[in-house]
Coordinates of C-alpha atoms (C1' of nucleotides) in Angstrom, one line a residue:
Chain A
M1 CA -15.1 86.9 -11.6
S2 CA -18.5 87.0 -10.3
L3 CA -19.9 90.0 -8.3
L4 CA -20.9 87.7 -5.6
K5 CA -17.3 88.0 -4.5
P6 CA -16.0 91.1 -6.0
T7 CA -12.4 92.0 -6.2
E8 CA -11.2 95.4 -5.0
Q9 CA -11.6 96.9 -8.4
E10 CA -15.2 95.6 -8.8
R11 CA -16.1 96.9 -5.3
V12 CA -14.9 100.4 -6.5
R13 CA -17.2 100.3 -9.4
I14 CA -20.2 99.1 -7.4
E15 CA -19.5 101.9 -5.1
K16 CA -19.5 104.4 -8.0
L17 CA -22.8 102.9 -9.1
K18 CA -24.2 103.8 -5.8
Q19 CA -22.8 107.3 -5.9
L20 CA -24.5 107.8 -9.3
K21 CA -27.8 106.7 -7.9
L22 CA -27.4 109.1 -5.0
K23 CA -26.9 111.9 -7.5
G24 CA -30.1 110.8 -9.4
I25 CA -28.1 109.7 -12.5
N26 CA -29.4 106.5 -14.2
P27 CA -26.4 104.4 -15.1
Y28 CA -28.3 102.4 -17.7
P29 CA -30.5 104.9 -19.6
A30 CA -32.7 103.5 -22.3
R31 CA -31.4 105.9 -24.9
V32 CA -28.7 108.5 -25.2
P33 CA -27.8 111.1 -28.0
Y34 CA -26.0 109.3 -30.8
E35 CA -26.4 111.2 -34.1
I36 CA -23.4 109.9 -35.8
S37 CA -21.0 107.0 -35.7
I38 CA -17.3 107.5 -34.9
K39 CA -16.3 105.9 -38.2
E40 CA -18.5 108.6 -40.0
I41 CA -16.8 111.4 -38.0
L42 CA -13.4 110.1 -38.7
S43 CA -13.9 109.6 -42.5
E44 CA -15.4 113.1 -43.1
F45 CA -13.5 114.8 -40.3
R46 CA -13.0 118.1 -42.0
Q47 CA -16.6 118.4 -42.8
F48 CA -17.6 118.2 -39.1
T49 CA -15.1 120.6 -37.5
E50 CA -16.9 123.6 -36.0
T51 CA -20.2 121.6 -36.1
E52 CA -21.7 120.5 -32.8
L53 CA -22.6 116.7 -32.9
S54 CA -23.3 113.9 -30.6
T55 CA -21.9 110.4 -30.6
A56 CA -21.2 107.7 -28.1
G57 CA -18.9 104.8 -27.2
R58 CA -17.0 102.7 -24.7
I59 CA -14.2 104.5 -22.8
L60 CA -11.0 102.7 -23.6
S61 CA -8.5 104.9 -21.9
I62 CA -8.6 108.1 -19.6
R63 CA -5.7 110.5 -19.4
S64 CA -6.5 113.1 -16.7
H65 CA -4.5 116.3 -16.4
G66 CA -6.3 117.8 -13.5
K67 CA -8.7 120.4 -14.9
S68 CA -8.7 118.7 -18.3
T69 CA -9.1 115.1 -19.4
F70 CA -8.5 113.1 -22.6
M71 CA -10.3 109.8 -23.2
D72 CA -10.4 107.4 -26.1
I73 CA -13.9 106.1 -26.8
D74 CA -14.9 103.4 -29.3
D75 CA -18.4 102.7 -30.6
G76 CA -17.5 99.5 -32.4
T77 CA -17.1 101.3 -35.7
G78 CA -14.0 103.2 -34.6
K79 CA -12.2 104.9 -32.0
I80 CA -11.9 108.8 -31.3
Q81 CA -10.4 110.9 -28.7
I82 CA -12.6 113.3 -26.7
Y83 CA -11.4 116.2 -24.6
L84 CA -13.1 117.3 -21.5
R85 CA -12.4 120.6 -19.8
V86 CA -13.6 122.1 -16.5
D87 CA -14.3 125.4 -18.1
D88 CA -16.5 123.7 -20.8
L89 CA -18.4 121.5 -18.4
G90 CA -18.5 123.4 -15.1
E91 CA -17.1 122.2 -11.9
D92 CA -20.0 119.9 -11.1
R93 CA -20.2 118.0 -14.3
Y94 CA -16.5 117.9 -14.7
G95 CA -16.1 116.5 -11.1
L96 CA -18.5 113.7 -12.1
I97 CA -16.0 112.1 -14.5
E98 CA -14.4 110.7 -11.4
L99 CA -17.3 108.3 -11.4
L100 CA -16.5 107.1 -14.9
D101 CA -14.3 104.0 -15.6
I102 CA -12.6 102.4 -18.5
G103 CA -15.2 100.2 -20.0
D104 CA -18.2 102.5 -19.4
F105 CA -20.2 103.7 -22.2
I106 CA -20.8 107.5 -22.6
S107 CA -22.6 109.8 -25.0
V108 CA -20.9 113.1 -25.7
R109 CA -22.0 116.2 -27.4
G110 CA -19.3 118.6 -28.7
I111 CA -17.3 120.0 -31.6
P112 CA -14.6 118.1 -33.5
F113 CA -11.2 119.7 -33.8
L114 CA -7.5 118.9 -34.3
T115 CA -5.2 118.9 -31.3
R116 CA -1.8 120.5 -31.5
T117 CA -0.3 117.2 -32.6
G118 CA -3.1 116.6 -35.2
E119 CA -5.2 114.1 -33.4
R120 CA -8.8 114.1 -34.3
T121 CA -10.7 115.0 -31.1
I122 CA -14.1 116.0 -30.0
R123 CA -14.2 118.9 -27.5
V124 CA -17.1 117.9 -25.2
H125 CA -19.7 120.5 -24.2
S126 CA -21.9 117.9 -22.4
Y127 CA -21.8 114.2 -21.8
I128 CA -24.1 111.5 -20.3
L129 CA -23.3 108.0 -18.9
A130 CA -24.7 105.5 -21.3
G131 CA -24.0 102.3 -19.5
K132 CA -21.7 101.3 -16.5
S133 CA -19.2 98.6 -16.6
L134 CA -18.6 96.6 -13.5
H135 CA -15.5 94.7 -14.5
P136 CA -12.1 96.0 -15.5
L137 CA -11.4 95.5 -19.1
P138 CA -8.3 93.4 -20.2
E139 CA -5.2 95.3 -20.4
K140 CA -5.0 97.6 -23.3
W141 CA -1.5 96.9 -24.6
H142 CA -1.2 93.0 -24.4
G143 CA -4.9 92.4 -24.9
I144 CA -6.1 89.0 -23.7
K145 CA -3.9 86.0 -24.6
D146 CA -5.2 83.1 -22.6
I147 CA -6.7 80.8 -25.2
E148 CA -9.2 79.5 -22.8
T149 CA -10.5 83.0 -21.8
K150 CA -10.5 84.0 -25.4
A151 CA -12.9 81.2 -26.3
R152 CA -15.0 81.3 -23.2
Q153 CA -15.4 85.0 -23.1
R154 CA -15.1 85.9 -26.8
Y155 CA -16.5 89.3 -26.1
L156 CA -13.3 90.1 -24.3
D157 CA -11.2 88.7 -27.0
T158 CA -12.9 90.7 -29.8
L159 CA -12.9 93.8 -27.5
A160 CA -9.3 93.7 -26.5
N161 CA -7.6 92.1 -29.6
P162 CA -8.4 93.9 -32.9
E163 CA -6.9 91.1 -34.9
S164 CA -9.4 88.8 -33.4
K165 CA -12.3 91.1 -34.2
L166 CA -11.0 91.4 -37.8
L167 CA -10.9 87.6 -38.1
F168 CA -14.6 87.3 -37.4
Q169 CA -15.3 90.1 -39.8
T170 CA -13.4 88.2 -42.4
R171 CA -15.3 85.1 -41.5
S172 CA -18.5 86.9 -42.2
K173 CA -17.1 88.1 -45.6
I174 CA -16.1 84.7 -46.5
I175 CA -19.6 83.4 -46.0
Q176 CA -21.0 86.4 -47.8
A177 CA -18.7 85.7 -50.7
I178 CA -19.8 82.1 -51.0
R179 CA -23.4 83.3 -51.2
K180 CA -22.6 85.9 -53.7
F181 CA -20.7 83.4 -55.9
L182 CA -23.5 80.8 -55.8
D183 CA -26.3 83.2 -56.1
S184 CA -24.8 84.8 -59.2
R185 CA -24.7 81.4 -60.8
G186 CA -28.4 80.7 -60.2
F187 CA -28.2 78.6 -57.2
L188 CA -31.1 78.6 -54.8
E189 CA -30.3 78.8 -51.1
V190 CA -32.5 76.5 -49.1
E191 CA -33.0 75.2 -45.5
T192 CA -33.5 71.6 -44.6
P193 CA -34.2 70.0 -41.3
I194 CA -31.6 70.1 -38.6
L195 CA -33.9 67.6 -36.5
Q196 CA -34.0 64.5 -38.5
P197 CA -35.8 61.2 -37.8
L198 CA -32.9 59.4 -39.6
Y199 CA -29.4 60.8 -40.0
G200 CA -27.2 60.3 -43.1
G201 CA -25.0 61.8 -45.7
A202 CA -21.8 61.1 -43.9
F203 CA -20.0 58.7 -41.7
A204 CA -20.3 60.0 -38.2
R205 CA -22.0 59.3 -34.9
P206 CA -24.9 61.7 -34.3
F207 CA -26.3 63.7 -31.4
I208 CA -29.7 62.2 -30.2
T209 CA -32.5 64.3 -28.9
Y210 CA -36.2 63.7 -28.2
H211 CA -39.5 65.3 -29.3
N212 CA -42.0 65.2 -26.4
T213 CA -45.3 65.6 -28.2
L214 CA -44.4 63.2 -31.1
E215 CA -42.7 60.9 -28.6
M216 CA -39.9 60.2 -30.9
N217 CA -36.1 60.3 -31.0
L218 CA -34.6 62.7 -33.4
Y219 CA -31.0 63.1 -34.6
L220 CA -29.2 66.4 -35.1
R221 CA -28.1 66.3 -38.8
I222 CA -24.6 65.2 -39.6
A223 CA -25.1 66.4 -43.2
T224 CA -27.6 68.0 -45.4
E225 CA -27.0 65.7 -48.4
L226 CA -30.1 63.5 -48.4
Y227 CA -32.5 66.3 -48.2
L228 CA -30.9 68.5 -50.8
K229 CA -31.0 65.5 -53.1
R230 CA -34.8 65.2 -52.6
L231 CA -34.9 68.8 -53.8
L232 CA -33.2 67.7 -57.1
V233 CA -35.9 65.2 -57.4
G234 CA -38.4 68.0 -56.7
G235 CA -37.4 70.1 -59.6
F236 CA -34.8 72.4 -58.2
P237 CA -31.8 72.0 -60.4
K238 CA -29.3 74.1 -58.4
V239 CA -29.5 74.3 -54.7
Y240 CA -27.2 74.9 -51.8
E241 CA -27.4 75.2 -48.0
I242 CA -25.1 76.9 -45.5
G243 CA -25.6 75.7 -42.1
K244 CA -24.6 73.7 -39.0
N245 CA -23.8 70.0 -39.0
F246 CA -23.5 68.2 -35.7
R247 CA -21.1 65.2 -35.2
N248 CA -20.7 63.4 -31.9
E249 CA -17.1 62.8 -32.0
G250 CA -13.7 64.1 -30.8
I251 CA -12.5 67.7 -30.6
D252 CA -9.2 68.9 -32.1
H253 CA -7.8 71.7 -34.1
N254 CA -9.7 70.5 -37.1
H255 CA -13.0 69.3 -35.5
N256 CA -15.7 71.0 -33.6
P257 CA -18.9 69.1 -32.7
E258 CA -20.9 71.6 -34.4
F259 CA -19.5 73.1 -37.6
T260 CA -20.7 75.1 -40.6
A261 CA -20.8 73.3 -43.9
L262 CA -21.7 74.3 -47.4
E263 CA -23.4 71.6 -49.6
V264 CA -24.1 72.4 -53.3
Y265 CA -26.0 70.2 -55.8
Q266 CA -26.4 70.8 -59.5
A267 CA -28.5 68.7 -61.9
F268 CA -26.9 67.7 -65.0
S269 CA -23.5 68.2 -63.7
D270 CA -20.9 65.7 -62.3
F271 CA -17.9 65.4 -60.2
E272 CA -15.8 67.1 -62.9
G273 CA -18.2 70.1 -62.8
M274 CA -18.1 70.3 -59.2
M275 CA -14.3 70.3 -59.4
R276 CA -14.4 73.3 -61.6
L277 CA -17.1 74.9 -59.4
T278 CA -15.1 74.3 -56.3
E279 CA -11.9 75.8 -57.7
E280 CA -13.6 78.9 -58.9
L281 CA -15.5 79.3 -55.7
I282 CA -12.5 79.2 -53.5
R283 CA -10.5 81.5 -55.7
F284 CA -13.4 84.0 -55.8
V285 CA -13.9 83.8 -52.0
A286 CA -10.3 84.4 -51.3
K287 CA -10.2 87.5 -53.5
E288 CA -13.3 88.8 -52.0
S289 CA -12.5 88.1 -48.4
I290 CA -8.8 88.6 -47.9
G291 CA -8.1 90.3 -51.2
K292 CA -5.5 87.9 -52.5
E293 CA -5.1 84.4 -54.0
S294 CA -2.2 83.3 -52.0
I295 CA -1.8 82.5 -48.3
S296 CA 1.4 81.9 -46.3
Y297 CA 1.3 78.8 -44.3
N298 CA 4.1 77.6 -42.2
E299 CA 6.7 79.6 -44.2
E300 CA 5.3 78.1 -47.4
N301 CA 3.1 79.9 -49.9
I302 CA -0.2 78.4 -50.8
D303 CA -1.1 79.5 -54.3
L304 CA -4.8 79.5 -55.1
E305 CA -4.3 81.2 -58.5
Q306 CA -2.7 78.3 -60.3
P307 CA -5.0 75.5 -61.4
F308 CA -5.3 73.0 -58.5
R309 CA -3.5 69.8 -59.0
R310 CA -5.5 66.6 -59.6
R311 CA -3.9 63.3 -58.3
K312 CA -5.1 59.9 -58.0
L313 CA -5.5 58.5 -54.4
T314 CA -3.6 55.2 -55.4
E315 CA -0.8 57.2 -57.1
L316 CA -0.3 59.4 -54.0
I317 CA -0.2 56.3 -51.8
K318 CA 2.4 54.6 -54.1
E319 CA 4.6 57.8 -54.2
K320 CA 4.7 58.0 -50.6
T321 CA 4.8 54.4 -49.4
G322 CA 5.7 52.1 -52.5
I323 CA 2.5 50.4 -51.9
N324 CA 0.5 49.4 -55.0
V325 CA -3.1 49.8 -54.4
P326 CA -5.2 47.6 -55.0
E327 CA -2.7 44.9 -56.1
T328 CA -0.8 44.8 -52.7
K329 CA -2.4 42.2 -50.3
K330 CA -4.2 43.4 -47.2
E331 CA -1.7 41.5 -45.1
E332 CA 1.2 43.6 -46.5
I333 CA -0.6 46.8 -46.0
A334 CA -1.3 45.8 -42.3
A335 CA 2.4 45.1 -42.0
Y336 CA 3.3 48.4 -43.3
C337 CA 0.9 50.1 -40.9
Q338 CA 2.6 48.2 -38.0
K339 CA 6.0 49.2 -39.1
E340 CA 5.0 52.8 -39.4
R341 CA 3.1 52.7 -36.1
I342 CA -0.2 53.5 -37.6
E343 CA -2.9 51.9 -35.5
F344 CA -5.8 50.3 -37.0
N345 CA -8.8 48.1 -36.1
E346 CA -8.3 44.4 -36.2
N347 CA -11.3 43.8 -38.5
A348 CA -10.6 47.0 -40.6
S349 CA -11.4 46.5 -44.2
Y350 CA -8.9 46.8 -47.1
W351 CA -9.8 50.3 -48.0
K352 CA -10.1 51.4 -44.3
L353 CA -6.5 50.6 -44.1
V354 CA -5.5 52.4 -47.2
D355 CA -7.4 55.3 -45.8
E356 CA -5.4 55.2 -42.6
I357 CA -2.2 55.3 -44.5
F358 CA -3.5 58.1 -46.6
K359 CA -4.5 60.1 -43.6
H360 CA -1.2 59.7 -41.9
K361 CA 1.2 59.7 -44.7
V362 CA -0.2 61.7 -47.4
E363 CA -2.8 64.1 -46.2
P364 CA -0.5 66.2 -44.0
E365 CA 1.8 66.9 -47.1
L366 CA -1.0 68.1 -49.3
I367 CA -0.2 71.8 -48.7
Q368 CA -0.9 73.1 -52.2
P369 CA -4.5 72.8 -53.4
T370 CA -4.9 69.2 -54.5
F371 CA -7.9 67.4 -55.9
V372 CA -7.5 63.8 -55.0
V373 CA -9.7 61.5 -57.2
E374 CA -10.5 57.8 -57.6
Y375 CA -12.0 56.6 -54.4
P376 CA -13.2 53.1 -53.7
V377 CA -16.8 52.4 -53.9
E378 CA -16.7 50.8 -50.4
T379 CA -16.3 54.1 -48.6
S380 CA -18.6 56.2 -50.8
P381 CA -22.1 54.7 -50.6
L382 CA -23.8 57.7 -52.1
A383 CA -21.6 58.2 -55.2
K384 CA -21.8 56.9 -58.7
R385 CA -19.3 54.3 -60.0
T386 CA -16.8 55.1 -62.6
E387 CA -17.6 53.6 -66.0
E388 CA -14.1 52.1 -66.5
N389 CA -13.9 50.4 -63.1
P390 CA -16.9 49.5 -60.9
N391 CA -14.7 49.4 -57.8
F392 CA -14.1 53.1 -57.9
V393 CA -16.5 56.1 -57.9
E394 CA -16.6 59.4 -59.5
R395 CA -15.5 61.4 -56.4
F396 CA -12.9 63.8 -55.3
E397 CA -11.7 65.4 -52.1
L398 CA -10.0 68.8 -51.9
F399 CA -6.9 69.2 -49.7
I400 CA -5.3 72.5 -48.8
A401 CA -2.8 73.1 -46.1
G402 CA -2.8 69.4 -45.1
R403 CA -6.5 69.5 -44.4
E404 CA -9.5 68.1 -46.2
L405 CA -11.6 70.9 -47.1
A406 CA -14.2 69.6 -49.6
N407 CA -15.7 66.3 -50.7
A408 CA -17.8 65.9 -54.0
F409 CA -19.1 63.2 -56.3
S410 CA -21.4 62.4 -59.1
E411 CA -24.5 61.6 -57.2
L412 CA -25.8 58.1 -57.3
N413 CA -29.3 58.4 -58.7
N414 CA -30.0 54.6 -59.4
P415 CA -32.5 53.7 -56.6
I416 CA -31.9 49.9 -57.0
E417 CA -28.1 50.3 -56.5
Q418 CA -28.6 52.8 -53.8
A419 CA -30.7 50.2 -51.9
E420 CA -27.8 47.6 -52.4
R421 CA -25.4 50.1 -51.1
F422 CA -27.4 50.9 -48.0
L423 CA -27.6 47.1 -47.4
E424 CA -23.8 46.9 -47.5
Q425 CA -23.7 49.8 -45.0
Q426 CA -26.0 47.8 -42.7
K427 CA -23.7 44.7 -42.9
A428 CA -20.8 47.0 -42.0
R429 CA -22.8 48.3 -39.0
E430 CA -23.6 44.7 -37.9
S431 CA -20.0 43.8 -38.0
G432 CA -19.1 46.7 -35.5
D433 CA -18.7 49.8 -37.6
V434 CA -20.2 52.6 -35.7
A435 CA -20.3 55.2 -38.4
T436 CA -22.2 54.0 -41.4
E437 CA -25.1 55.2 -43.6
S438 CA -28.6 54.5 -42.3
F439 CA -31.0 52.7 -44.6
D440 CA -33.1 55.6 -45.5
E441 CA -36.3 54.3 -47.2
D442 CA -37.8 57.7 -47.4
F443 CA -34.8 58.9 -49.5
L444 CA -34.9 55.9 -51.6
L445 CA -38.6 56.6 -52.4
A446 CA -37.5 59.9 -53.7
L447 CA -34.8 58.4 -55.9
E448 CA -37.4 55.9 -57.3
Y449 CA -39.4 58.9 -58.6
G450 CA -36.2 59.8 -60.6
M451 CA -33.4 62.1 -59.7
P452 CA -31.5 63.9 -62.5
P453 CA -27.8 63.0 -62.9
A454 CA -26.1 65.6 -60.7
G455 CA -22.9 66.7 -59.1
G456 CA -22.8 67.4 -55.4
M457 CA -20.2 69.1 -53.2
G458 CA -19.7 69.6 -49.5
L459 CA -17.2 72.1 -48.0
G460 CA -16.2 72.7 -44.5
I461 CA -16.5 76.3 -44.1
D462 CA -14.8 76.6 -40.7
R463 CA -11.8 74.8 -42.2
L464 CA -11.8 77.1 -45.2
I465 CA -11.8 80.1 -42.8
T466 CA -9.0 78.6 -40.9
V467 CA -6.9 78.3 -44.0
L468 CA -7.8 81.7 -45.5
T469 CA -7.2 83.6 -42.2
G470 CA -4.0 81.6 -41.3
A471 CA -5.5 80.6 -38.0
N472 CA -4.0 77.6 -36.1
S473 CA -7.1 75.9 -35.1
I474 CA -10.8 75.6 -35.9
R475 CA -11.5 76.9 -32.5
E476 CA -10.0 80.3 -33.3
V477 CA -12.5 80.8 -36.1
I478 CA -15.6 79.8 -34.3
L479 CA -17.0 82.5 -32.1
F480 CA -18.1 80.0 -29.3
P481 CA -16.5 76.7 -29.7
L482 CA -17.8 73.9 -27.4
L483 CA -15.8 73.7 -24.2
R484 CA -16.3 71.7 -21.0
R485 CA -18.4 73.3 -18.4
K486 CA -16.1 75.1 -16.0
Q487 CA -17.0 74.5 -12.3
R488 CA -16.4 77.2 -9.8
Chain B
rG1 C1' -10.1 57.0 -22.9
rC2 C1' -4.3 57.2 -22.8
rC3 C1' 0.5 60.2 -22.6
rC4 C1' 3.0 65.1 -22.1
rC5 C1' 2.8 70.4 -20.9
rA6 C1' 0.5 74.7 -18.6
rU7 C1' -2.6 77.1 -14.6
rU8 C1' 0.8 83.0 -9.8
rA9 C1' -3.1 90.2 -8.6
rG10 C1' -8.5 92.4 -13.1
rC11 C1' -4.9 91.7 -17.7
rU12 C1' 0.2 90.5 -19.5
rC13 C1' 4.1 87.9 -17.2
rA14 C1' 8.7 87.0 -13.7
rG15 C1' 9.6 83.7 -9.5
rU16 C1' 9.8 76.6 -9.9
rU17 C1' 16.5 74.8 -11.7
rU18 C1' 18.9 74.4 -5.8
rG19 C1' 12.0 74.4 -0.6
rG20 C1' 13.3 79.8 3.5
rU21 C1' 8.8 86.7 4.5
rA22 C1' 4.6 86.7 -3.0
rG23 C1' 7.2 90.3 -7.4
rA24 C1' 7.0 93.7 -12.1
rG25 C1' 4.3 96.6 -15.9
rC26 C1' -0.6 98.0 -17.2
rA27 C1' -5.3 98.6 -14.4
rA28 C1' -7.3 100.4 -9.3
rC29 C1' -7.0 104.0 -5.1
rU30 C1' -4.8 109.0 -2.9
rG31 C1' -2.3 113.6 -4.3
rA32 C1' -0.1 117.1 -8.3
rC33 C1' -1.0 118.6 -13.4
rU34 C1' -6.1 122.7 -18.7
rC35 C1' -3.3 119.9 -26.0
rU36 C1' -2.4 114.4 -23.6
rU37 C1' -2.2 109.9 -26.4
rA38 C1' 1.1 102.9 -23.8
rA39 C1' 0.4 110.9 -20.6
rU40 C1' 3.8 112.1 -16.6
rC41 C1' 5.4 112.6 -11.3
rA42 C1' 4.8 111.1 -6.0
rG43 C1' 2.5 107.7 -2.8
rU44 C1' -1.1 103.3 -1.4
rG45 C1' -3.9 99.0 -1.5
rG46 C1' -4.7 94.3 -4.0
rG47 C1' -3.0 87.1 -4.1
rU48 C1' -7.2 80.5 -1.4
rC49 C1' 0.1 80.9 -6.3
rG50 C1' -6.2 76.1 -10.4
rA51 C1' -8.5 72.6 -6.1
rA52 C1' -7.7 68.9 -2.3
rG53 C1' -4.5 65.8 0.2
rG54 C1' 0.7 64.4 1.5
rU55 C1' 6.3 64.9 2.5
rU56 C1' 8.9 68.6 5.4
rC57 C1' 10.7 72.6 11.1
rG58 C1' 9.0 75.2 6.6
rA59 C1' 5.9 74.1 -0.1
rG60 C1' 4.2 78.9 -5.4
rU61 C1' 8.5 75.4 -5.7
rC62 C1' 8.7 68.2 -4.2
rC63 C1' 4.9 64.0 -4.3
rU64 C1' -0.4 62.0 -5.3
rU65 C1' -5.3 62.8 -6.8
rC66 C1' -8.8 66.0 -9.2
rA67 C1' -10.5 70.3 -12.4
rU68 C1' -9.9 73.3 -16.7
rG69 C1' -7.0 74.5 -21.1
rG70 C1' -3.2 73.2 -24.8
rG71 C1' -0.3 69.5 -27.8
rG72 C1' 0.0 64.3 -29.3
rC73 C1' -2.5 59.3 -29.7
rA74 C1' -7.1 56.9 -30.2
rC75 C1' -12.2 57.8 -31.8
rC76 C1' -13.9 60.5 -36.1
rA77 C1' -14.0 62.4 -43.0

RNA sequence: GCCCCAUUAGCUCAGUUUGGUAGAGCAACUGACUCUUAAUCAGUGGGUCGAAGGUUCGAGUCCUUCAUGGGGCACCA
């Protein structure tokens, strides 16, 4: 693993490094000839035959036939075969390819031609080592399978597994498509603080850090919501932010402590408007990134093209469990939880229990895109109440493939009521709830100046990517997911 | 934090049932080979079997603890 105790193969490479030095060859030159990428050569191959050119790449395989040698080299844009012959290079330079290994970078100058079997190849007139590799690369045929190595040494994963490289290219496309969609609709991309004196906008425990000069504790943000809404106050009617949130909680196939989220806010819109926006956004992004509006998931086909279903939270609960919310008494619901082996906190509130049931019984079955609506005010301290029933708020969550992807509501812009809601959160905190909204006076001050009625939406980008790429876990779509430190 | 599973050569994996000399392919090394392409042919080397204890005449294999990863539960939108 480390060169402190090299394996046999690593010792061989270090020895070759010494040999190169003895021959006056710099194994890590600052620059090498590279006029044209391999992708360009391949795409206009006919145009380049009979023209001398230079390119470079990493050696992926070596097939030596005595006085001639074939190699495959890859510069990250593509892979091409090169052909080296002793009568082209001379005995000395040809002999030096003994010092090259799979994994090394070389720059070659030569003429593209087609081999007998039609393989696009460069006949090399001269070459120069562009960078020595001191470890053997993972095996060419099976790539690298160990999930832990894939995550810890992502460079080996993307090097050895083309599908893994493609996935991260798709990830980039997805985020690009989100920007394209929102920009084209006149949304302004902004950046708000990651280091916050107070955290809010979600129920989660934060990471805490410290600023030396200011001598103050700071929190890594758990959401961007409260700052983006300040911008609504400040006269930006359509804003969005794409960035990392940090939540100090467990890790599983749906949760990484740092994750990428989108939040969008639109003045004079509401949760209905956000529903339309979200649906169109996801459809657009799917088409742009994976080129289709359907995904296969566990042998089922997820259809993003049809209008997304809209279902009431209470109806879904009733269908699945027969429980009538909110008529059914808390004791009965608790009894149901016990019967179904759903664990819950002793002093959990009514809606907390309902939420537990929803998570265990309903959520995993929401495979097709489903907007769930009618959430209780109790668990939505930043959302506006519905006009018909003050116990509920204008809010939806979007579920696809049994996962929560998005959360949106008509934003509460009444500062008096917001203050009351914060107070209720404080009470919940005092009675032992660890994940509540902070009482954010600075945010309230902004609301007091007047925030336009607005819709806001948050979307977990990593989860969206997981669904669109068919990945099994959020860890597979994050380049460097958080892992425990490995001791040697 | 709790339960279950995995960890063997650089990589991919056998071997664990029933304890008895550590295996294969690729990669590496030596030799042959001037259109090969998972090149081929002949040969060679490479292991703290995740770590530490224990049981045993003898442990990759059985037991305990620990580490890392995975799955589940809990926590957590």
